[in-house]
Short mmCIF file of C-alpha atoms and ligand atoms in Angstrom, two decimals:
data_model
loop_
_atom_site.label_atom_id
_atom_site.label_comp_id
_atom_site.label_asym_id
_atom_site.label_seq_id
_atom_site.Cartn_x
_atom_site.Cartn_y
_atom_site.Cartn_z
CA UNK X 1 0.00 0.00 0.00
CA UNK X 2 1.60 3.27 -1.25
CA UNK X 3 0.79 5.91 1.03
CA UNK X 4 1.32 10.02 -0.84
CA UNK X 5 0.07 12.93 1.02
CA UNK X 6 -0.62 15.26 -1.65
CA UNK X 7 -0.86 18.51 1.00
CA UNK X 8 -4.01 19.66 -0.29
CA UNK X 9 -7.78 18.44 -1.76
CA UNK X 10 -6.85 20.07 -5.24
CA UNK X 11 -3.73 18.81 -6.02
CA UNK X 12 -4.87 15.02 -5.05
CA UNK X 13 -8.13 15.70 -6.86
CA UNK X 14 -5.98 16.73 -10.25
CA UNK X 15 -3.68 13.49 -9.37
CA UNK X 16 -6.48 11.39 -9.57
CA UNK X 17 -7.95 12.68 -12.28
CA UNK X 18 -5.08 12.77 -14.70
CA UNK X 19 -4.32 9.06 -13.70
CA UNK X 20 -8.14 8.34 -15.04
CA UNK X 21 -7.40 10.34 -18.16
CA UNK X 22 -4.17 8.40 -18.79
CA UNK X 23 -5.71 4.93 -18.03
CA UNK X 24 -8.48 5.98 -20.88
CA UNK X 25 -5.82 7.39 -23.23
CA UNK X 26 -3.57 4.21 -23.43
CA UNK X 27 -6.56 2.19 -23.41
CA UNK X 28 -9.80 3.17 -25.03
CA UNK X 29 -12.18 0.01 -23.63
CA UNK X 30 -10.69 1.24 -20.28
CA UNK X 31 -13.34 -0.23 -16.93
CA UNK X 32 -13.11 2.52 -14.70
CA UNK X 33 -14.55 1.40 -11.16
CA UNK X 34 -16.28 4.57 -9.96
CA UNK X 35 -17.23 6.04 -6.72
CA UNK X 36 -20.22 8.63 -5.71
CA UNK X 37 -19.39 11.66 -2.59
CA UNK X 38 -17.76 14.81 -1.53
CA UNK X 39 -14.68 13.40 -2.01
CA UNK X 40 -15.24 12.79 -5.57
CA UNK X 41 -16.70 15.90 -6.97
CA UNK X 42 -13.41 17.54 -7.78
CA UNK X 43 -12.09 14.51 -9.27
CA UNK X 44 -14.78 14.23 -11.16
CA UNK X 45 -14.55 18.02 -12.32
CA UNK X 46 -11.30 17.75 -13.37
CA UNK X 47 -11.20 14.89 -15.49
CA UNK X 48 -13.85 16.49 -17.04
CA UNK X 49 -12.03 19.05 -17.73
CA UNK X 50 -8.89 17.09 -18.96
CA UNK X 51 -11.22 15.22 -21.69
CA UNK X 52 -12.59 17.80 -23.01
CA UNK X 53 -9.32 19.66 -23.28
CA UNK X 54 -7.86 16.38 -25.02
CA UNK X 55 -11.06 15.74 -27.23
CA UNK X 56 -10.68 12.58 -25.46
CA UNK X 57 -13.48 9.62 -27.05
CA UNK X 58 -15.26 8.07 -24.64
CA UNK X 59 -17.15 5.71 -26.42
CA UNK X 60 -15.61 2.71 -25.52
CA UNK X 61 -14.70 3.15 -21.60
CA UNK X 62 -16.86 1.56 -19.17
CA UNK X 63 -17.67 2.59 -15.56
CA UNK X 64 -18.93 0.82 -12.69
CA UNK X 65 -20.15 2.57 -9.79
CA UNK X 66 -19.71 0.97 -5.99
CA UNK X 67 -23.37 1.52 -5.33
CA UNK X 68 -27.14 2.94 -5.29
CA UNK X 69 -29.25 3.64 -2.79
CA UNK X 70 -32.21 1.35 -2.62
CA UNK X 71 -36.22 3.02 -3.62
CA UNK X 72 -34.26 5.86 -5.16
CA UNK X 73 -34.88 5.54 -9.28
CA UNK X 74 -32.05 7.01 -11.37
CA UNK X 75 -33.89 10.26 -12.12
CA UNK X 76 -34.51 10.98 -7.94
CA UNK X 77 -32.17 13.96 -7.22
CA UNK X 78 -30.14 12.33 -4.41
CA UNK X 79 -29.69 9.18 -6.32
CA UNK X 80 -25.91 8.49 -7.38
CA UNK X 81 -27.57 7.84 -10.76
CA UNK X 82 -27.89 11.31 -10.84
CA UNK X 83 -25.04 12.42 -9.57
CA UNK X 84 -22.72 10.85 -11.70
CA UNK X 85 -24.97 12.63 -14.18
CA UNK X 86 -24.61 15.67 -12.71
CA UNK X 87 -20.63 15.84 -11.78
CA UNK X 88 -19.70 13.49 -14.76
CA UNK X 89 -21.33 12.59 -17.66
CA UNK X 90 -23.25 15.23 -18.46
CA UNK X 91 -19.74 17.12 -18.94
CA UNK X 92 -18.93 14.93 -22.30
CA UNK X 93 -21.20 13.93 -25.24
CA UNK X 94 -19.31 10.52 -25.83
CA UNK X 95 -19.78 9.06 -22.67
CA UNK X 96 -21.86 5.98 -24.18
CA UNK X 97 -24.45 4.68 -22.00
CA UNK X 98 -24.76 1.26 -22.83
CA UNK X 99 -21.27 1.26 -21.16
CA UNK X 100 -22.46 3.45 -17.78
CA UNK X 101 -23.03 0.85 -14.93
CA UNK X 102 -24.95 1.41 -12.09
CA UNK X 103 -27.04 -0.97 -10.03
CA UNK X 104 -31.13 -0.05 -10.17
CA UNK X 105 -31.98 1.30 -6.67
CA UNK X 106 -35.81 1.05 -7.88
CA UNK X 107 -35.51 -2.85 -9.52
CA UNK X 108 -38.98 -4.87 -8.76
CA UNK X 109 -36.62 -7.55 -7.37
CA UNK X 110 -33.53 -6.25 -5.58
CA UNK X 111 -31.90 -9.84 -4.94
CA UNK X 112 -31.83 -10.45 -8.83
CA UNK X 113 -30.96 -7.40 -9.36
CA UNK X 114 -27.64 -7.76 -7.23
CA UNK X 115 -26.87 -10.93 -8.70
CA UNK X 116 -27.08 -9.54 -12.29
CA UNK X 117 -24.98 -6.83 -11.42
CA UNK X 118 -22.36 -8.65 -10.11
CA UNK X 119 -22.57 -10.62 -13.40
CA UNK X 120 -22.20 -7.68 -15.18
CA UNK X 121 -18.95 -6.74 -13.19
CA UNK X 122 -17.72 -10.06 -13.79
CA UNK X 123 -18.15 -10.15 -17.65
CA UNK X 124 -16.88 -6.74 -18.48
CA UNK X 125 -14.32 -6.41 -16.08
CA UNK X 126 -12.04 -6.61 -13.74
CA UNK X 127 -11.44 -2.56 -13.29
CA UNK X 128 -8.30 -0.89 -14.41
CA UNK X 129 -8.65 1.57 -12.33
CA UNK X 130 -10.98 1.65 -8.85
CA UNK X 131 -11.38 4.44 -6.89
CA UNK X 132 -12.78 4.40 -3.69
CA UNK X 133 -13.62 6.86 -0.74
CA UNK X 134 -14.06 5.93 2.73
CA UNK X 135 -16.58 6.30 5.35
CA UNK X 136 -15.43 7.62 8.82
CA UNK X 137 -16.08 4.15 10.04
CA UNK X 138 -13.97 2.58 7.46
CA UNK X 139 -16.43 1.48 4.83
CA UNK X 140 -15.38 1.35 1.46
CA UNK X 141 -18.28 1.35 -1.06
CA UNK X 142 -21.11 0.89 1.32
CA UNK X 143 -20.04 -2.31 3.05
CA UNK X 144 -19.86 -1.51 6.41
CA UNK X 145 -18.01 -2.52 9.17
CA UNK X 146 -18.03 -6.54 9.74
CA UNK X 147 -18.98 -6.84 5.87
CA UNK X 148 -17.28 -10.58 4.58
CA UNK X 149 -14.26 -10.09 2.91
CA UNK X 150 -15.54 -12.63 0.72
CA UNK X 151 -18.85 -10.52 -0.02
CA UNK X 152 -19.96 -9.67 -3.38
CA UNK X 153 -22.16 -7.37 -4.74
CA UNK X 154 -25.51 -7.26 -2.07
CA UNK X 155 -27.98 -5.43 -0.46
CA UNK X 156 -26.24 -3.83 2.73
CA UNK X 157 -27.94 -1.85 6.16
CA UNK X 158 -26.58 1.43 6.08
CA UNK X 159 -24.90 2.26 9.30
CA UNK X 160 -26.51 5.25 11.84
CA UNK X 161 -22.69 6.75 10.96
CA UNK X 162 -23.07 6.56 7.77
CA UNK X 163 -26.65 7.62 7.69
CA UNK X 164 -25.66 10.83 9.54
CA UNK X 165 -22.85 11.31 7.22
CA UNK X 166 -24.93 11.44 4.31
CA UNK X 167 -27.72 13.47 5.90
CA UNK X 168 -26.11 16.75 4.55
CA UNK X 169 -27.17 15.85 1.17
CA UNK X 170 -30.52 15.55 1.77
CA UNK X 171 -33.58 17.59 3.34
CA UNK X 172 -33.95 15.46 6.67
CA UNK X 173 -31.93 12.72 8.02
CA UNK X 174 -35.29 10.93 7.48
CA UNK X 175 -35.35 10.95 4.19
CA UNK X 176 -31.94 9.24 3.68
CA UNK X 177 -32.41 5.41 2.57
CA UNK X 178 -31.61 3.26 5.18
CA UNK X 179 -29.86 0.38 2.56
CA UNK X 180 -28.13 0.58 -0.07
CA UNK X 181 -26.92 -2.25 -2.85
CA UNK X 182 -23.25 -2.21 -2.72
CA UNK X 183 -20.15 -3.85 -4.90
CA UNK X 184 -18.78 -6.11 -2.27
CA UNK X 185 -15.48 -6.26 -0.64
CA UNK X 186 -14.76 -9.37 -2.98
CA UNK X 187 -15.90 -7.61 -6.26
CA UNK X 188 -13.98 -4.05 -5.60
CA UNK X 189 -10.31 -6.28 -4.88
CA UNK X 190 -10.89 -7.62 -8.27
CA UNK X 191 -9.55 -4.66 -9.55
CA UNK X 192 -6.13 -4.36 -10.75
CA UNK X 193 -5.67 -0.79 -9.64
CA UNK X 194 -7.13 0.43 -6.22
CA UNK X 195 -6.78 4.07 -5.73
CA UNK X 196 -8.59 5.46 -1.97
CA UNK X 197 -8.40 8.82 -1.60
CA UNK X 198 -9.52 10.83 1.68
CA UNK X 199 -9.97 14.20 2.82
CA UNK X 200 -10.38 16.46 6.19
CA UNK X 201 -9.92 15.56 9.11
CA UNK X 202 -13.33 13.68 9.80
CA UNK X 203 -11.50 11.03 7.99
CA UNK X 204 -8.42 11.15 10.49
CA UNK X 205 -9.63 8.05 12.46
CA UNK X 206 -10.57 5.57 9.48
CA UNK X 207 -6.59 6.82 7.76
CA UNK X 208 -4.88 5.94 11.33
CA UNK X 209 -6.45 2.77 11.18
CA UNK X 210 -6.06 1.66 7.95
CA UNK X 211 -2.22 2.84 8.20
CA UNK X 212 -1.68 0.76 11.58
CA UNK X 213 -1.96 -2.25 9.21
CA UNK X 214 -4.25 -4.64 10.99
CA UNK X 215 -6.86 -6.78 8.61
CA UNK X 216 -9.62 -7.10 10.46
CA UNK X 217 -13.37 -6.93 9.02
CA UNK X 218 -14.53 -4.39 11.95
CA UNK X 219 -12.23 -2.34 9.35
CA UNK X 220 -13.38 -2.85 5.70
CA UNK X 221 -10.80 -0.66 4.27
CA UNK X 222 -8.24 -2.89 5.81
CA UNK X 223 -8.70 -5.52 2.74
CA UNK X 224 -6.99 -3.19 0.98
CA UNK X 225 -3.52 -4.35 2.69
CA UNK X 226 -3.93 -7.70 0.65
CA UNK X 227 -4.26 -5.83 -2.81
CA UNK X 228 -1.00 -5.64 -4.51
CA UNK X 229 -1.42 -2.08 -6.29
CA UNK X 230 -2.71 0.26 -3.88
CA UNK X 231 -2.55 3.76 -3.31
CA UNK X 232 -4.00 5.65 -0.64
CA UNK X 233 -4.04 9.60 -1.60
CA UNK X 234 -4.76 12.07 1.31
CA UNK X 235 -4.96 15.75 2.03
CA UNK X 236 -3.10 17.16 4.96
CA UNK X 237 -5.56 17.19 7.60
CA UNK X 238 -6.75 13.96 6.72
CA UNK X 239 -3.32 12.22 7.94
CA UNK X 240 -2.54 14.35 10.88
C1 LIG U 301 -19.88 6.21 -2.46
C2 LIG U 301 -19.22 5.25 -1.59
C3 LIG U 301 -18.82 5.60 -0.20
C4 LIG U 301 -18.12 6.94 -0.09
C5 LIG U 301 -17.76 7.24 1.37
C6 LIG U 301 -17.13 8.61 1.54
O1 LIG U 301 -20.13 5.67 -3.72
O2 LIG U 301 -19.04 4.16 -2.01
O3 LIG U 301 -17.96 4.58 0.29
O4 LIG U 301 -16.95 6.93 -0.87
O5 LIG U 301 -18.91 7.18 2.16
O6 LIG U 301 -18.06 9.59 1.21
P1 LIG U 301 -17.66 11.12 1.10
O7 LIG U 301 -16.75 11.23 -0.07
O8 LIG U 301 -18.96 11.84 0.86
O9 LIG U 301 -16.99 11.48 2.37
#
């Protein structure tokens, strides 16, 4: 696991975005592994940026996402359906979206919908590139603390931390779904590229832990220590 502190949220967000932009430059049919919050936004914005400045083709990349919130349909505001719109795709014209992944918060049947996706995952990938946030308790995607390291792609009980977390982007804490269907620990070490980035110092805790080194599942970040291409990219205050 190759630790870089990067000092500051925009330099780490432009590192992470030009490593996305190279990944889909060498390699048009690129599977980019793709993550929804805060911590994404800029990354999001500047690769955005970088395509368009490149007249980068997009045609033939294709994107997972971690997760979706369950009874949200794509087209609810605070769905990550829509905020992918919103932060990435909207940005470029060739994104093609009979390549664009996400799992179907709204499907009739959410068990078969899980095992499709994971199907899908498993027939188009494994990821080049995955990027993946934390949670303050550790989570990565949203499999939460004591999630199977063997787990797949599920529906998961969000967490009261993660809940609260989360509240900020809606009207009432109420209002936030209280599961989620989530890429499993399993499916996200597929990958052959793992890049977790974290900022601020609400993520202080989950960084100290994952940095002490012990694999435990009351840690689901700590997986991450059996990956053999890892990166962890932090801002400032999220190490100290
Ligand atoms: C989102 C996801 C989550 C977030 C994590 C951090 O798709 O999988 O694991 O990455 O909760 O969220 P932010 O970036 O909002 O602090």
């Amino acid at each position: 696991m190759n630790v870089i502190n990067l000092k500051d949220r925009t330099t780490a967000s432009q590192y992470v975005a030009i490593e996305l932009l190279k990944q889909i430059k060498s390699q048009p049919n690129a599977v980019l592994g793709l993550a929804t919050g805060s911590t994404m936004i800029d990354i999001y914005k500047y690769l955005s940026e970088l395509i368009n400045v490149n007249h980068t083709k997009l045609n033939d990349v294709v994107t997972f996402n971690l997760d979706e919130y369950i009874g949200l349909a794509a087209d609810h505001e605070q769905s990550y359906h829509a905020y992918m719109k919103e932060n990435l795709f909207n940005h470029n014209s060739t994104w093609n979206e009979d390549n664009i992944y996400l799992p179907k918060g709204d499907a009739e049947d959410v068990e078969k919908e899980c095992i499709a996706y994971e199907q899908c995952i498993q027939d188009a990938g494994p990821a080049d590139i995955q990027i993946l946030g934390i949670g303050e308790n550790g989570h990565i995607g949203f499999n939460e603390p004591f999630s199977s390291f063997e787990s797949e792609t599920r529906v998961v009980d969000l967490t009261d931390s993660t809940i609260k977390a989360n509240s900020q982007h809606f009207d009432n804490i109420e209002d936030v779904p209280k599961q989620a269907i989530s890429m499993g620990l399993a499916s996200i070490m597929n990958a052959k590229r793992i890049i977790l980035i974290a900022f601020g110092s609400n993520k202080q805790e989950a960084i100290q832990q994952l940095l002490d080194g012990k694999v435990s599942e009351s840690l689901p970040a700590s997986i991450l220590h059996q990956h053999p291409n890892v990166e962890v990219i932090v801002d400032d205050s999220a190490l100290n």
